[in-house]
Tab-separated table of C-alpha atoms in Angstrom:
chain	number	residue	atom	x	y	z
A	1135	UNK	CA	-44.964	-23.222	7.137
A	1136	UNK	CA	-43.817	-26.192	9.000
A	1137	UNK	CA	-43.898	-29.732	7.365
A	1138	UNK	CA	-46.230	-31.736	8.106
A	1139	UNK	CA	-46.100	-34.636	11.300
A	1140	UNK	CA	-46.700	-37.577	8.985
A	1141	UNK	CA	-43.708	-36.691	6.000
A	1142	UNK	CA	-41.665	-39.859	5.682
A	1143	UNK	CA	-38.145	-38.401	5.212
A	1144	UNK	CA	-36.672	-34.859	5.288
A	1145	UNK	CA	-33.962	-32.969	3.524
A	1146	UNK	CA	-30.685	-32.750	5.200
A	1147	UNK	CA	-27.011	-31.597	4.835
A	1148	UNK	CA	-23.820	-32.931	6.711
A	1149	UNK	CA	-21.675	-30.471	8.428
A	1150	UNK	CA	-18.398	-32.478	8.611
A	1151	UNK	CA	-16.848	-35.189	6.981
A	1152	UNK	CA	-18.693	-37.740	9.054
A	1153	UNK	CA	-19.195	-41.946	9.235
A	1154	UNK	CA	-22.465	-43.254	8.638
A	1155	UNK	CA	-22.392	-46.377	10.657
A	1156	UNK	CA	-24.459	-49.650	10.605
A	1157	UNK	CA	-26.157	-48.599	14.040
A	1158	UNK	CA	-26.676	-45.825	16.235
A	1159	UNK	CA	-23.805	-45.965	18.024
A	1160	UNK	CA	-20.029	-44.829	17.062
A	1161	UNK	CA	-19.094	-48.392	18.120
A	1162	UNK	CA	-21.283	-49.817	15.145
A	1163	UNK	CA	-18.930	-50.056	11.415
A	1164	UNK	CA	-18.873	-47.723	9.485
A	1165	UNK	CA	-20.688	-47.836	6.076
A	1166	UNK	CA	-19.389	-44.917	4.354
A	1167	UNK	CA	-17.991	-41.633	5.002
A	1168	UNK	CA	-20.633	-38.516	3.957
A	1169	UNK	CA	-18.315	-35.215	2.736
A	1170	UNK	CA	-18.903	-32.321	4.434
A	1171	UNK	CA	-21.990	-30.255	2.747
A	1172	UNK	CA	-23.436	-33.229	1.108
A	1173	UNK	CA	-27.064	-33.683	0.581
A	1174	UNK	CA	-28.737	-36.590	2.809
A	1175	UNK	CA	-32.927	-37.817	3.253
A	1176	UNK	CA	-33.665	-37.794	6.862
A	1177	UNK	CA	-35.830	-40.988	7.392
A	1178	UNK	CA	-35.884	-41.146	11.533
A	1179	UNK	CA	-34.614	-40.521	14.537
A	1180	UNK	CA	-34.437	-41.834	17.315
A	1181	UNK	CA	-36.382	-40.534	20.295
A	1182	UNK	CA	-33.754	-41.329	23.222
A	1183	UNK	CA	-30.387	-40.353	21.884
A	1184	UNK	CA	-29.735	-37.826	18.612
A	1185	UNK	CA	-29.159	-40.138	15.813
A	1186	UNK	CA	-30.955	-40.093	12.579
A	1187	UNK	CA	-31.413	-43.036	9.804
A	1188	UNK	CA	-30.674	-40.985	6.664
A	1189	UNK	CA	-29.711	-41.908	3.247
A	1190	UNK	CA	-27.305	-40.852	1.085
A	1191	UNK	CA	-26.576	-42.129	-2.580
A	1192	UNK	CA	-28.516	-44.937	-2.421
A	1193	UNK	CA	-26.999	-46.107	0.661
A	1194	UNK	CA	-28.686	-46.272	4.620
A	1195	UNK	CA	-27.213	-45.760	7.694
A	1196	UNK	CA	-26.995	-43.659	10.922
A	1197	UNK	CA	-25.429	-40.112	11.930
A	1198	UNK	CA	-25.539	-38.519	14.653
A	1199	UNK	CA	-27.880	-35.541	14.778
A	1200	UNK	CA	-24.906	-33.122	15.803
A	1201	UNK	CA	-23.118	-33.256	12.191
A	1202	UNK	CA	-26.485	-32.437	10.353
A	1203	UNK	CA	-28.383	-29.753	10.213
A	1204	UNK	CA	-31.785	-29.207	8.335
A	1205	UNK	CA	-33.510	-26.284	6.756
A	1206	UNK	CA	-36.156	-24.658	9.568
A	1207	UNK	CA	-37.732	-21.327	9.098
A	1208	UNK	CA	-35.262	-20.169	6.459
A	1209	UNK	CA	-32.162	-21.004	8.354
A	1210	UNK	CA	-30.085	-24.215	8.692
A	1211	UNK	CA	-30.493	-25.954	12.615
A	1212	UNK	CA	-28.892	-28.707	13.945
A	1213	UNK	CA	-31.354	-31.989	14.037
A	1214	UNK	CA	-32.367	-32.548	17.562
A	1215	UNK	CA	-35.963	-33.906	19.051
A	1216	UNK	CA	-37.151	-30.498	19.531
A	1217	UNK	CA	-37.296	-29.987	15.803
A	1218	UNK	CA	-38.659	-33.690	14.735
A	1219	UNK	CA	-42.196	-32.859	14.511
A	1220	UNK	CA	-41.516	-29.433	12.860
A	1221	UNK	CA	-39.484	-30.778	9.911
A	1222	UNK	CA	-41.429	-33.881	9.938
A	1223	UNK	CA	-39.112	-36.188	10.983
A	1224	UNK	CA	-40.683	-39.702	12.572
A	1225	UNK	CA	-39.303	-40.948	15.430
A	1226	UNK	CA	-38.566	-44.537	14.905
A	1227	UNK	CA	-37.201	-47.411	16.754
A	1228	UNK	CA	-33.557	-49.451	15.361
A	1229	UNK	CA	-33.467	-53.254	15.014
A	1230	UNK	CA	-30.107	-54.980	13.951
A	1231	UNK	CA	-31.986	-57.812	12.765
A	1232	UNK	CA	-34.584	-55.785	10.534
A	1233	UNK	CA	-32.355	-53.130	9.586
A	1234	UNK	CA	-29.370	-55.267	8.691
A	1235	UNK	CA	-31.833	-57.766	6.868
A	1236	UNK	CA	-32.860	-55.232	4.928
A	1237	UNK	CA	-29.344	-53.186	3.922
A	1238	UNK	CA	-26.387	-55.386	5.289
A	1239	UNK	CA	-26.599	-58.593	3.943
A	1240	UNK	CA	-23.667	-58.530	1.569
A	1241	UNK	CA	-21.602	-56.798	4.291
A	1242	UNK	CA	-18.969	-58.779	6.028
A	1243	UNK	CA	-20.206	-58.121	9.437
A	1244	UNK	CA	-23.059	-59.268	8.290
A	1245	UNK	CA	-21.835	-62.576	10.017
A	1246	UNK	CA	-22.041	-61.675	12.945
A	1247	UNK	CA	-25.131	-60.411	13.366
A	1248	UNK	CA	-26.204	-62.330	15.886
A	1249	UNK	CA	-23.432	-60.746	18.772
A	1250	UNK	CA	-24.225	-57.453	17.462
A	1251	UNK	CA	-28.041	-57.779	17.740
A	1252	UNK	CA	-27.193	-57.609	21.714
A	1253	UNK	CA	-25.523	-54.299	21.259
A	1254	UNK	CA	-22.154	-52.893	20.612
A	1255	UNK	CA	-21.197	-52.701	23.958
A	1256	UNK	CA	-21.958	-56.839	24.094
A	1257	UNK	CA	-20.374	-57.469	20.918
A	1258	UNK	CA	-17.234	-55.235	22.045
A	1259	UNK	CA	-16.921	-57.289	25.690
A	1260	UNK	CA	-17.322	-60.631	23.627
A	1261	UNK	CA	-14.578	-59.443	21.316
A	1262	UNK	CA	-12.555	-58.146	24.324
A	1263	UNK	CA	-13.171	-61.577	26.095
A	1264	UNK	CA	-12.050	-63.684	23.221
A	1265	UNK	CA	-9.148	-61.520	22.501
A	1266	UNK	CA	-8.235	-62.081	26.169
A	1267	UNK	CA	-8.527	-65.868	25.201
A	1268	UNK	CA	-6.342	-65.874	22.275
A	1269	UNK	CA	-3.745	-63.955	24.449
A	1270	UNK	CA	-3.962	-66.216	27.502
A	1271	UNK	CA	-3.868	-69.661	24.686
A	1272	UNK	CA	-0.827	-67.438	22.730
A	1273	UNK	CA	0.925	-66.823	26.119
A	1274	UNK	CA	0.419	-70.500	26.871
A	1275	UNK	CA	1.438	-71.959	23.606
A	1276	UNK	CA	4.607	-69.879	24.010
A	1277	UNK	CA	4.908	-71.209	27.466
A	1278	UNK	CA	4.819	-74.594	26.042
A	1279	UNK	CA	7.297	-74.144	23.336
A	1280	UNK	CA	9.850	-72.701	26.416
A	1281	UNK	CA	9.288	-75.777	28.770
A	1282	UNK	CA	10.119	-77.487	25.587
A	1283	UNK	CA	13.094	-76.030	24.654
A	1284	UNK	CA	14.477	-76.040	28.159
A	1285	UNK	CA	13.915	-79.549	28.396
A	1286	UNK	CA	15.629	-79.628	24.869
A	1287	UNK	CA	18.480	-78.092	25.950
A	1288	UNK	CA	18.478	-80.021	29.012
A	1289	UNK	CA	18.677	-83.511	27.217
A	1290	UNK	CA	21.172	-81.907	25.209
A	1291	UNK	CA	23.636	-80.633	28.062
A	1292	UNK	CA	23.396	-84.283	29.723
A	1293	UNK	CA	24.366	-85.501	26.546
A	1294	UNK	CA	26.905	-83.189	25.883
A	1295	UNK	CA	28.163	-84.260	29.674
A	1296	UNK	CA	27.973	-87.751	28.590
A	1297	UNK	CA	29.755	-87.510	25.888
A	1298	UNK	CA	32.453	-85.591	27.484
A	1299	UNK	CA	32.676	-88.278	30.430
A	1300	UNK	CA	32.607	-91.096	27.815
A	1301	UNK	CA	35.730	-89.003	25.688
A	1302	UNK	CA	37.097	-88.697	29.329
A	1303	UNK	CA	37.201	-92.801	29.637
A	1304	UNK	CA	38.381	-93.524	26.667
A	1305	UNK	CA	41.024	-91.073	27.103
A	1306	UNK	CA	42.082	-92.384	30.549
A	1307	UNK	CA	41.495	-95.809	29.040
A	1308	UNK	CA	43.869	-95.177	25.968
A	1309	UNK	CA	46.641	-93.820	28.720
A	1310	UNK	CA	45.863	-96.753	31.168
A	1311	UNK	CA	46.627	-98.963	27.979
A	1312	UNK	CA	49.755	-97.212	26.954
A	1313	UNK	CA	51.185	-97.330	30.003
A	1314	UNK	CA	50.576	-100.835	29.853
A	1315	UNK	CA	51.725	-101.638	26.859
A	1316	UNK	CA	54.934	-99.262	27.710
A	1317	UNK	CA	55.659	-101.280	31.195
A	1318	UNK	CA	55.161	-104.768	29.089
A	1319	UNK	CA	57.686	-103.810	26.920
A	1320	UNK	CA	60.171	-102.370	29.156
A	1321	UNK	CA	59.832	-105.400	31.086
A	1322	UNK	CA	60.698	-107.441	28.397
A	1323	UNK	CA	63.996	-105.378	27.488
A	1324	UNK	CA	64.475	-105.884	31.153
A	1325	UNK	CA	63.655	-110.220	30.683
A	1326	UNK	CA	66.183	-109.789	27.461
A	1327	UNK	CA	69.014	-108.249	29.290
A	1328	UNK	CA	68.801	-111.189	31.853
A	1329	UNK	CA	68.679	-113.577	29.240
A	1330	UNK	CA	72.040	-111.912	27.269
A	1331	UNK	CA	74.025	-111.550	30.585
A	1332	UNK	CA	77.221	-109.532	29.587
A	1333	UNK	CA	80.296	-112.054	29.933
A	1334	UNK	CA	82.109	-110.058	32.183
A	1335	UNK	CA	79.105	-110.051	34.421
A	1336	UNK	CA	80.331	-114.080	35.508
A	1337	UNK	CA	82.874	-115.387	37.845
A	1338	UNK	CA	85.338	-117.215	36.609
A	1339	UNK	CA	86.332	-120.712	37.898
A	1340	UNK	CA	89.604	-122.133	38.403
A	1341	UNK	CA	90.001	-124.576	35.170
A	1342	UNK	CA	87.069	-122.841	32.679
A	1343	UNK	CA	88.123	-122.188	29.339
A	1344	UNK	CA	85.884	-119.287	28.896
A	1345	UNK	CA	88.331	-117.499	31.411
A	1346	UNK	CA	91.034	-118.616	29.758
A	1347	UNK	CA	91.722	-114.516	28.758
């Protein structure tokens, strides 16, 4: 005999190791991961697409209605909406505020309830959107830091060049002064030979002693 329209949950095995997720959606986290053959209660499904609110161990979630099956007419069937009202399944309507309320709230994306109560395809562009943000501020922080460190480097090679120009001058300077220093003092030998004229350098008069020899 079939069960009867108004049972509140059904019995219910998974075929696969399969996630059941926060949402009925594959882009909703996952809440745990239900081994393949376990037992789950069928609470709902969902009228539009095949996903069922089941529980297992204590804990809720969603599956898709492809990786469990259900007991009909002596044989095991796949849950789809053709075999809600047979098995008794309700078809039932998902929330992320209620449902989350309810079984999420020690979760941690429990915080962000609010993006995903727009959908996961909202919450996933958001996320896309911001990552694009942090990229685009990364990429422009590390922009920064190279405009910086050219600049660095630039002050650096002018002072390198300055330095090199000022080592240059003193250089040239320090020759300039030797050369100085070394004409001065030639000059001087020069001013001392004048002044110690060699005797034989004179003419000799008629009548000076000195050329007496």
């Amino acid at each position: 005999m079939l069960a009867p329209a108004i049972a509140q949950a059904a019995a219910g095995y998974s075929t696969a190791n399969v996630n059941m997720r926060a949402g009925p959606s594959t882009r909703y986290p996952a809440v745990a991961v239900i081994p393949a053959g376990s037992s789950v209660e069928i609470r709902g499904c969902l009228s539009d697409v095949n996903w069922c609110d089941v529980e297992f161990y204590g804990g809720r979630g969603w599956v898709s209605g492809q990786y469990v099956q259900a007991l009909y007419q002596q044989r095991r069937v796949y849950v789809g909406p053709q075999y809600y009202r047979p098995l008794g399944i309700p078809m039932i309507r998902f929330s992320v505020d209620n449902y989350w309320d309810r079984y999420y709230r020690n979760r941690d994306f429990y915080r962000e309830r609010d993006r995903w109560s727009r959908g996961p395809d909202y919450y996933y562009r958001d996320r896309d959107n911001r990552d694009r943000d942090r990229d685009r501020d990364n990429r422009d922080r590390d922009r920064n830091w190279r405009e910086r460190d050219r600049d660095r480097d630039g002050r650096d090679r002018d002072r390198d060049w300055r330095d090199d120009n000022q080592r240059g001058d003193r250089q040239r300077g320090d020759r300039q002064w030797g050369d100085l220093q070394r004409g001065d003092r030639q000059g001087d030998d020069r001013r001392g030979d004048d002044r110690r004229p060699d005797r034989r350098d004179f003419d000799c008069r008629p009548g000076d002693p000195s050329c007496g020899e």
